[in-house]
mmCIF file of C-alpha atoms and ligand atoms in Angstrom:
data_model
loop_
_atom_site.group_PDB
_atom_site.id
_atom_site.type_symbol
_atom_site.label_atom_id
_atom_site.label_comp_id
_atom_site.label_asym_id
_atom_site.label_seq_id
_atom_site.Cartn_x
_atom_site.Cartn_y
_atom_site.Cartn_z
ATOM 1 C CA MET T 1 103.683 102.230 116.548
ATOM 2 C CA GLN T 2 105.690 99.291 116.747
ATOM 3 C CA PRO T 3 107.010 98.189 112.367
ATOM 4 C CA PRO T 4 105.991 94.236 111.949
ATOM 5 C CA ALA T 5 107.643 91.125 112.585
ATOM 6 C CA THR T 6 109.353 89.997 109.531
ATOM 7 C CA VAL T 7 110.190 86.929 107.263
ATOM 8 C CA SER T 8 113.467 86.740 105.536
ATOM 9 C CA ILE T 9 114.450 85.256 102.306
ATOM 10 C CA LEU T 10 117.095 84.897 101.126
ATOM 11 C CA GLY T 11 118.827 87.418 103.690
ATOM 12 C CA VAL T 12 115.901 89.731 102.400
ATOM 13 C CA PRO T 13 113.978 90.798 105.270
ATOM 14 C CA ILE T 14 109.581 90.962 104.572
ATOM 15 C CA HIS T 15 107.525 92.552 106.434
ATOM 16 C CA ASN T 16 104.091 89.734 107.549
ATOM 17 C CA VAL T 17 101.313 91.834 107.213
ATOM 18 C CA THR T 18 97.933 91.061 104.981
ATOM 19 C CA GLU T 19 96.495 94.027 102.533
ATOM 20 C CA ASP T 20 94.339 95.432 105.714
ATOM 21 C CA GLU T 21 97.754 94.642 108.261
ATOM 22 C CA ALA T 22 100.584 97.580 105.607
ATOM 23 C CA VAL T 23 97.187 99.955 105.376
ATOM 24 C CA THR T 24 96.284 100.513 108.858
ATOM 25 C CA TYR T 25 100.528 100.635 109.656
ATOM 26 C CA LEU T 26 100.774 103.338 106.356
ATOM 27 C CA ALA T 27 98.211 104.983 107.929
ATOM 28 C CA ALA T 28 99.725 104.816 111.128
ATOM 29 C CA LEU T 29 103.460 106.596 109.038
ATOM 30 C CA LEU T 30 101.041 108.817 107.588
ATOM 31 C CA ARG T 31 99.834 109.993 111.282
ATOM 32 C CA ALA T 32 103.527 109.707 112.557
ATOM 33 C CA GLY T 33 104.563 112.535 109.491
ATOM 34 C CA GLY T 34 109.034 111.841 108.882
ATOM 35 C CA PRO T 35 109.946 110.873 105.871
ATOM 36 C CA HIS T 36 109.328 106.964 104.454
ATOM 37 C CA GLN T 37 109.222 104.507 101.859
ATOM 38 C CA VAL T 38 107.378 101.841 101.404
ATOM 39 C CA VAL T 39 109.484 99.072 98.894
ATOM 40 C CA THR T 40 106.351 95.774 97.611
ATOM 41 C CA THR T 41 108.810 93.245 97.589
ATOM 42 C CA ASN T 42 108.787 90.301 94.854
ATOM 43 C CA PRO T 43 111.117 87.320 93.556
ATOM 44 C CA GLU T 44 112.358 89.205 92.001
ATOM 45 C CA PHE T 45 113.504 91.828 93.509
ATOM 46 C CA VAL T 46 114.959 89.262 96.186
ATOM 47 C CA MET T 47 117.104 87.978 93.171
ATOM 48 C CA GLU T 48 118.646 91.954 92.009
ATOM 49 C CA ALA T 49 119.456 92.563 96.348
ATOM 50 C CA GLN T 50 121.486 88.989 96.076
ATOM 51 C CA HIS T 51 123.839 91.070 93.299
ATOM 52 C CA ASN T 52 122.833 94.639 94.525
ATOM 53 C CA THR T 53 124.035 96.144 97.259
ATOM 54 C CA ALA T 54 122.526 99.713 96.652
ATOM 55 C CA PHE T 55 119.089 97.565 96.462
ATOM 56 C CA ARG T 56 119.764 95.096 99.110
ATOM 57 C CA ALA T 57 120.565 98.209 101.777
ATOM 58 C CA VAL T 58 117.538 99.795 100.659
ATOM 59 C CA LEU T 59 115.186 97.243 101.215
ATOM 60 C CA LEU T 60 117.265 95.928 104.629
ATOM 61 C CA LYS T 61 116.405 100.085 105.220
ATOM 62 C CA ALA T 62 112.752 99.574 104.383
ATOM 63 C CA ASP T 63 110.249 101.483 107.390
ATOM 64 C CA LEU T 64 107.195 98.811 105.410
ATOM 65 C CA ALA T 65 108.655 96.009 102.509
ATOM 66 C CA THR T 66 105.147 94.654 102.079
ATOM 67 C CA PRO T 67 105.125 90.546 100.523
ATOM 68 C CA ASP T 68 104.115 91.363 97.157
ATOM 69 C CA GLY T 69 103.751 87.890 94.324
ATOM 70 C CA PHE T 70 103.169 84.039 95.275
ATOM 71 C CA GLY T 71 106.239 83.283 95.782
ATOM 72 C CA LEU T 72 107.246 84.254 98.540
ATOM 73 C CA ILE T 73 103.742 82.609 100.317
ATOM 74 C CA LEU T 74 105.624 79.748 98.868
ATOM 75 C CA ALA T 75 108.497 80.210 99.483
ATOM 76 C CA ALA T 76 107.817 81.621 103.075
ATOM 77 C CA ARG T 77 106.266 78.185 103.463
ATOM 78 C CA TRP T 78 108.845 76.032 102.731
ATOM 79 C CA LEU T 79 111.636 78.156 104.870
ATOM 80 C CA GLY T 80 108.971 77.084 107.443
ATOM 81 C CA THR T 81 108.352 80.299 108.219
ATOM 82 C CA PRO T 82 104.474 81.311 106.524
ATOM 83 C CA LEU T 83 103.972 85.436 105.537
ATOM 84 C CA HIS T 84 99.997 85.755 106.600
ATOM 85 C CA GLY T 85 98.960 86.991 103.102
ATOM 86 C CA ARG T 86 99.898 89.332 100.245
ATOM 87 C CA ALA T 87 100.009 93.001 100.407
ATOM 88 C CA THR T 88 100.341 94.053 96.066
ATOM 89 C CA GLY T 89 101.271 97.666 94.817
ATOM 90 C CA VAL T 90 98.408 97.303 92.860
ATOM 91 C CA ALA T 91 96.588 97.200 95.597
ATOM 92 C CA LEU T 92 97.307 98.629 98.090
ATOM 93 C CA VAL T 93 97.743 102.509 95.832
ATOM 94 C CA GLN T 94 94.031 102.207 95.308
ATOM 95 C CA ARG T 95 93.604 102.115 99.219
ATOM 96 C CA ILE T 96 96.101 104.083 99.810
ATOM 97 C CA ALA T 97 93.904 106.690 97.298
ATOM 98 C CA ALA T 98 91.528 105.299 99.471
ATOM 99 C CA LEU T 99 93.066 106.611 103.096
ATOM 100 C CA ALA T 100 94.505 109.276 101.431
ATOM 101 C CA ALA T 101 90.918 110.481 99.970
ATOM 102 C CA GLU T 102 89.792 110.709 103.685
ATOM 103 C CA GLN T 103 92.446 111.714 105.151
ATOM 104 C CA GLY T 104 92.788 115.146 102.850
ATOM 105 C CA TYR T 105 96.392 113.820 102.155
ATOM 106 C CA ARG T 106 97.738 115.061 98.972
ATOM 107 C CA VAL T 107 99.547 112.602 96.287
ATOM 108 C CA PHE T 108 102.241 113.447 93.461
ATOM 109 C CA PHE T 109 102.122 110.445 90.858
ATOM 110 C CA LEU T 110 105.484 110.320 89.346
ATOM 111 C CA GLY T 111 107.557 108.743 86.595
ATOM 112 C CA ALA T 112 106.127 105.692 84.126
ATOM 113 C CA ALA T 113 105.481 106.570 79.478
ATOM 114 C CA PRO T 114 104.185 110.043 78.658
ATOM 115 C CA SER T 115 100.557 111.172 80.099
ATOM 116 C CA VAL T 116 99.996 107.378 81.944
ATOM 117 C CA ALA T 117 100.876 108.974 85.794
ATOM 118 C CA ALA T 118 98.050 111.237 85.138
ATOM 119 C CA GLU T 119 95.042 109.270 83.516
ATOM 120 C CA ALA T 120 96.058 106.826 86.561
ATOM 121 C CA ALA T 121 95.128 109.332 88.997
ATOM 122 C CA ALA T 122 92.413 110.126 86.958
ATOM 123 C CA ILE T 123 90.691 106.955 87.339
ATOM 124 C CA LEU T 124 91.635 106.831 91.366
ATOM 125 C CA GLN T 125 89.845 110.325 91.270
ATOM 126 C CA ALA T 126 87.249 109.236 89.485
ATOM 127 C CA ARG T 127 85.952 106.863 92.571
ATOM 128 C CA TYR T 128 87.638 108.861 95.457
ATOM 129 C CA PRO T 129 86.197 112.113 94.091
ATOM 130 C CA ALA T 130 87.582 112.896 97.736
ATOM 131 C CA LEU T 131 91.456 112.496 95.675
ATOM 132 C CA GLN T 132 93.560 115.696 95.694
ATOM 133 C CA VAL T 133 96.109 115.021 93.173
ATOM 134 C CA ALA T 134 99.746 117.145 94.418
ATOM 135 C CA GLY T 135 100.566 116.317 90.718
ATOM 136 C CA CYS T 136 101.467 114.178 87.899
ATOM 137 C CA PHE T 137 104.910 113.658 85.849
ATOM 138 C CA ALA T 138 106.615 111.863 83.758
ATOM 139 C CA GLY T 139 110.387 112.408 84.184
ATOM 140 C CA SER T 140 112.715 109.984 84.760
ATOM 141 C CA PRO T 141 115.124 108.186 86.360
ATOM 142 C CA ASN T 142 118.117 108.976 85.608
ATOM 143 C CA PRO T 143 120.665 111.017 87.696
ATOM 144 C CA ARG T 144 120.593 114.112 86.066
ATOM 145 C CA HIS T 145 117.126 115.202 86.329
ATOM 146 C CA GLU T 146 116.821 114.598 89.888
ATOM 147 C CA PRO T 147 117.777 118.832 91.390
ATOM 148 C CA PHE T 148 114.726 119.837 88.663
ATOM 149 C CA LEU T 149 112.528 116.908 89.920
ATOM 150 C CA ARG T 150 113.306 117.419 93.602
ATOM 151 C CA GLN T 151 112.319 120.999 92.852
ATOM 152 C CA LEU T 152 108.964 120.319 91.898
ATOM 153 C CA LEU T 153 108.189 118.495 94.682
ATOM 154 C CA ALA T 154 108.629 120.137 97.440
ATOM 155 C CA ALA T 155 106.304 122.766 95.091
ATOM 156 C CA ALA T 156 104.169 120.471 95.258
ATOM 157 C CA ARG T 157 104.085 119.565 98.384
ATOM 158 C CA PRO T 158 103.171 115.705 98.377
ATOM 159 C CA ASP T 159 101.779 113.504 101.373
ATOM 160 C CA VAL T 160 102.306 110.384 99.631
ATOM 161 C CA LEU T 161 104.680 110.148 96.966
ATOM 162 C CA PHE T 162 104.403 107.353 94.199
ATOM 163 C CA VAL T 163 107.183 106.295 91.580
ATOM 164 C CA ALA T 164 106.148 104.090 88.868
ATOM 165 C CA TYR T 165 109.719 103.753 87.814
ATOM 166 C CA GLY T 166 110.612 99.897 88.307
ATOM 167 C CA HIS T 167 112.292 98.750 90.030
ATOM 168 C CA PRO T 168 115.452 99.131 91.200
ATOM 169 C CA ALA T 169 115.918 102.703 89.993
ATOM 170 C CA GLN T 170 112.889 103.650 91.539
ATOM 171 C CA ASP T 171 112.941 102.207 95.132
ATOM 172 C CA LEU T 172 116.502 103.508 95.103
ATOM 173 C CA TRP T 173 115.584 107.179 93.305
ATOM 174 C CA ILE T 174 113.752 107.377 96.688
ATOM 175 C CA ALA T 175 116.393 106.419 98.494
ATOM 176 C CA ARG T 176 118.981 109.504 97.531
ATOM 177 C CA ASN T 177 115.758 111.994 97.637
ATOM 178 C CA GLN T 178 113.694 111.744 100.652
ATOM 179 C CA PRO T 179 116.673 113.267 103.238
ATOM 180 C CA THR T 180 115.593 116.439 100.699
ATOM 181 C CA LEU T 181 112.413 115.249 100.048
ATOM 182 C CA GLN T 182 110.679 114.310 103.456
ATOM 183 C CA ILE T 183 107.447 113.285 101.953
ATOM 184 C CA PRO T 184 105.777 111.051 104.789
ATOM 185 C CA LEU T 185 105.331 108.443 102.803
ATOM 186 C CA ALA T 186 107.216 107.096 99.642
ATOM 187 C CA MET T 187 106.602 103.692 97.530
ATOM 188 C CA GLY T 188 107.943 102.280 94.217
ATOM 189 C CA VAL T 189 105.107 101.796 92.412
ATOM 190 C CA GLY T 190 106.939 99.641 89.611
ATOM 191 C CA GLY T 191 103.680 99.219 86.815
ATOM 192 C CA VAL T 192 100.896 100.056 88.423
ATOM 193 C CA PHE T 193 100.290 103.115 86.495
ATOM 194 C CA ASP T 194 99.732 100.887 83.117
ATOM 195 C CA TYR T 195 97.968 98.511 84.931
ATOM 196 C CA LEU T 196 95.518 101.664 86.294
ATOM 197 C CA SER T 197 95.365 104.022 83.750
ATOM 198 C CA GLY T 198 94.245 100.071 81.582
ATOM 199 C CA ARG T 199 97.389 99.637 78.758
ATOM 200 C CA VAL T 200 98.377 96.713 79.869
ATOM 201 C CA PRO T 201 95.851 94.130 81.392
ATOM 202 C CA LEU T 202 96.341 92.581 85.522
ATOM 203 C CA ALA T 203 95.956 89.034 85.549
ATOM 204 C CA PRO T 204 92.233 88.141 86.603
ATOM 205 C CA ALA T 205 91.544 87.141 90.896
ATOM 206 C CA TRP T 206 90.964 83.977 90.208
ATOM 207 C CA LEU T 207 93.966 83.285 88.280
ATOM 208 C CA ARG T 208 96.392 85.601 90.659
ATOM 209 C CA ARG T 209 94.627 83.050 93.700
ATOM 210 C CA LEU T 210 95.992 80.116 91.700
ATOM 211 C CA GLY T 211 99.526 81.777 91.786
ATOM 212 C CA LEU T 212 99.833 82.377 88.276
ATOM 213 C CA GLU T 213 99.691 85.056 87.606
ATOM 214 C CA TRP T 214 103.541 84.790 85.628
ATOM 215 C CA LEU T 215 101.438 82.256 82.887
ATOM 216 C CA PHE T 216 99.591 85.552 82.324
ATOM 217 C CA ARG T 217 102.208 87.794 82.389
ATOM 218 C CA LEU T 218 104.125 85.430 80.169
ATOM 219 C CA ILE T 219 101.283 85.432 76.907
ATOM 220 C CA VAL T 220 100.340 88.604 77.392
ATOM 221 C CA GLN T 221 103.639 90.372 77.428
ATOM 222 C CA PRO T 222 106.205 87.627 76.182
ATOM 223 C CA ARG T 223 108.777 90.029 76.261
ATOM 224 C CA ARG T 224 109.404 89.561 79.953
ATOM 225 C CA TRP T 225 109.969 86.026 79.873
ATOM 226 C CA ARG T 226 113.575 86.709 80.906
ATOM 227 C CA ARG T 227 112.467 88.527 83.640
ATOM 228 C CA ILE T 228 110.244 85.730 85.010
ATOM 229 C CA LEU T 229 112.479 82.842 84.297
ATOM 230 C CA VAL T 230 113.582 84.962 86.656
ATOM 231 C CA ALA T 231 111.247 85.499 89.213
ATOM 232 C CA VAL T 232 109.510 82.132 89.270
ATOM 233 C CA PRO T 233 112.227 78.957 88.548
ATOM 234 C CA LEU T 234 115.204 80.872 89.331
ATOM 235 C CA PHE T 235 113.876 82.021 92.333
ATOM 236 C CA LEU T 236 112.587 78.939 93.227
ATOM 237 C CA TRP T 237 115.319 76.915 92.672
ATOM 238 C CA ALA T 238 117.999 79.326 94.945
ATOM 239 C CA VAL T 239 115.328 79.297 98.162
ATOM 240 C CA TRP T 240 114.955 75.759 97.685
ATOM 241 C CA ARG T 241 118.863 75.047 97.559
ATOM 242 C CA HIS T 242 119.224 77.642 100.840
ATOM 243 C CA GLY T 243 116.767 75.233 102.435
ATOM 244 C CA ARG T 244 118.995 72.658 101.987
ATOM 245 C CA ASN T 245 122.022 73.971 103.312
ATOM 246 C CA GLU T 246 120.432 75.653 106.503
HETATM 247 N N1 UDP O 301 109.458 103.453 83.537
HETATM 248 C C1 UDP O 301 109.781 105.208 83.564
HETATM 249 N N2 UDP O 301 111.230 104.636 83.154
HETATM 250 C C2 UDP O 301 112.112 104.634 83.448
HETATM 251 C C3 UDP O 301 112.145 103.073 82.900
HETATM 252 C C4 UDP O 301 110.823 102.671 83.445
HETATM 253 O O1 UDP O 301 109.240 105.468 83.930
HETATM 254 O O2 UDP O 301 112.791 104.666 82.883
HETATM 255 C C5 UDP O 301 108.067 102.732 84.271
HETATM 256 C C6 UDP O 301 107.202 102.284 83.028
HETATM 257 O O3 UDP O 301 106.952 102.637 81.771
HETATM 258 C C7 UDP O 301 106.900 101.349 83.907
HETATM 259 C C8 UDP O 301 107.047 101.131 84.937
HETATM 260 O O4 UDP O 301 108.473 102.098 85.289
HETATM 261 O O5 UDP O 301 105.303 102.097 84.452
HETATM 262 C C9 UDP O 301 107.655 99.929 84.906
HETATM 263 O O6 UDP O 301 106.809 99.105 85.086
HETATM 264 P P1 UDP O 301 107.450 97.258 85.294
HETATM 265 O O7 UDP O 301 106.261 96.193 85.520
HETATM 266 O O8 UDP O 301 108.154 96.981 84.977
HETATM 267 O O9 UDP O 301 107.991 97.568 87.021
HETATM 268 P P2 UDP O 301 109.101 96.443 88.465
HETATM 269 O O10 UDP O 301 108.657 94.947 87.685
HETATM 270 O O11 UDP O 301 110.160 96.957 88.014
HETATM 271 O O12 UDP O 301 108.703 97.654 89.195
#
């Protein structure tokens, strides 16, 4: 199966897929076997990639980079290369869990605070009872822990690995370890386990549709203000400046 077309935002390629198209392509990657890496690119990823060359290389090499974040939709429209829609990490984790339950793929949940990965897995298993959980472990993105985590994963033999260490750590972790792990589908999922376990509330759908998720986050997690500043005004400013200089 041909990879989907990409749209470039500030030099970072994003596959132009809707959520359904992303799931269809992920199912094809799983059927094909072999190691694959999925990133859910949002404006913060694009901004980080402007100065972090290792992270940028990972985003460029990913087998699927989905558009996560309303800011990307807006930026792509301004640049005259519109994206068809969003495929967010939180939606994809649930869709992949459904697919795994249907096809018998084993899923491993790595990262987040102690017990959060297991809570997220239990919630998905309650929703999709056929889901096979290969394991849950908090661990740490510190490279010193890698030999142990590689052993744990080799023994668990998952088909799908979700890694919740936040960006860029989780995506760099996958890129460093996939050559050894060879997991058919590994994806960085940021705060998705926190959302699924109900520790962090997800913005209501109507606010997400209006592109005001950032405002909701600012209210429920005010300590993230600096990150929201990078993700919203600074990102849009950088895209606008780039568009004028083209
Ligand atoms: N996290 C972790 N270990 C770390 C740093 C972060 O397990 O050393 C987890 C944290 O508990 C949270 C997730 O990584 O569940 C980061 O969520 P965030 O929403 O910040 O993700 P991002 O937007 O950076 O991808």
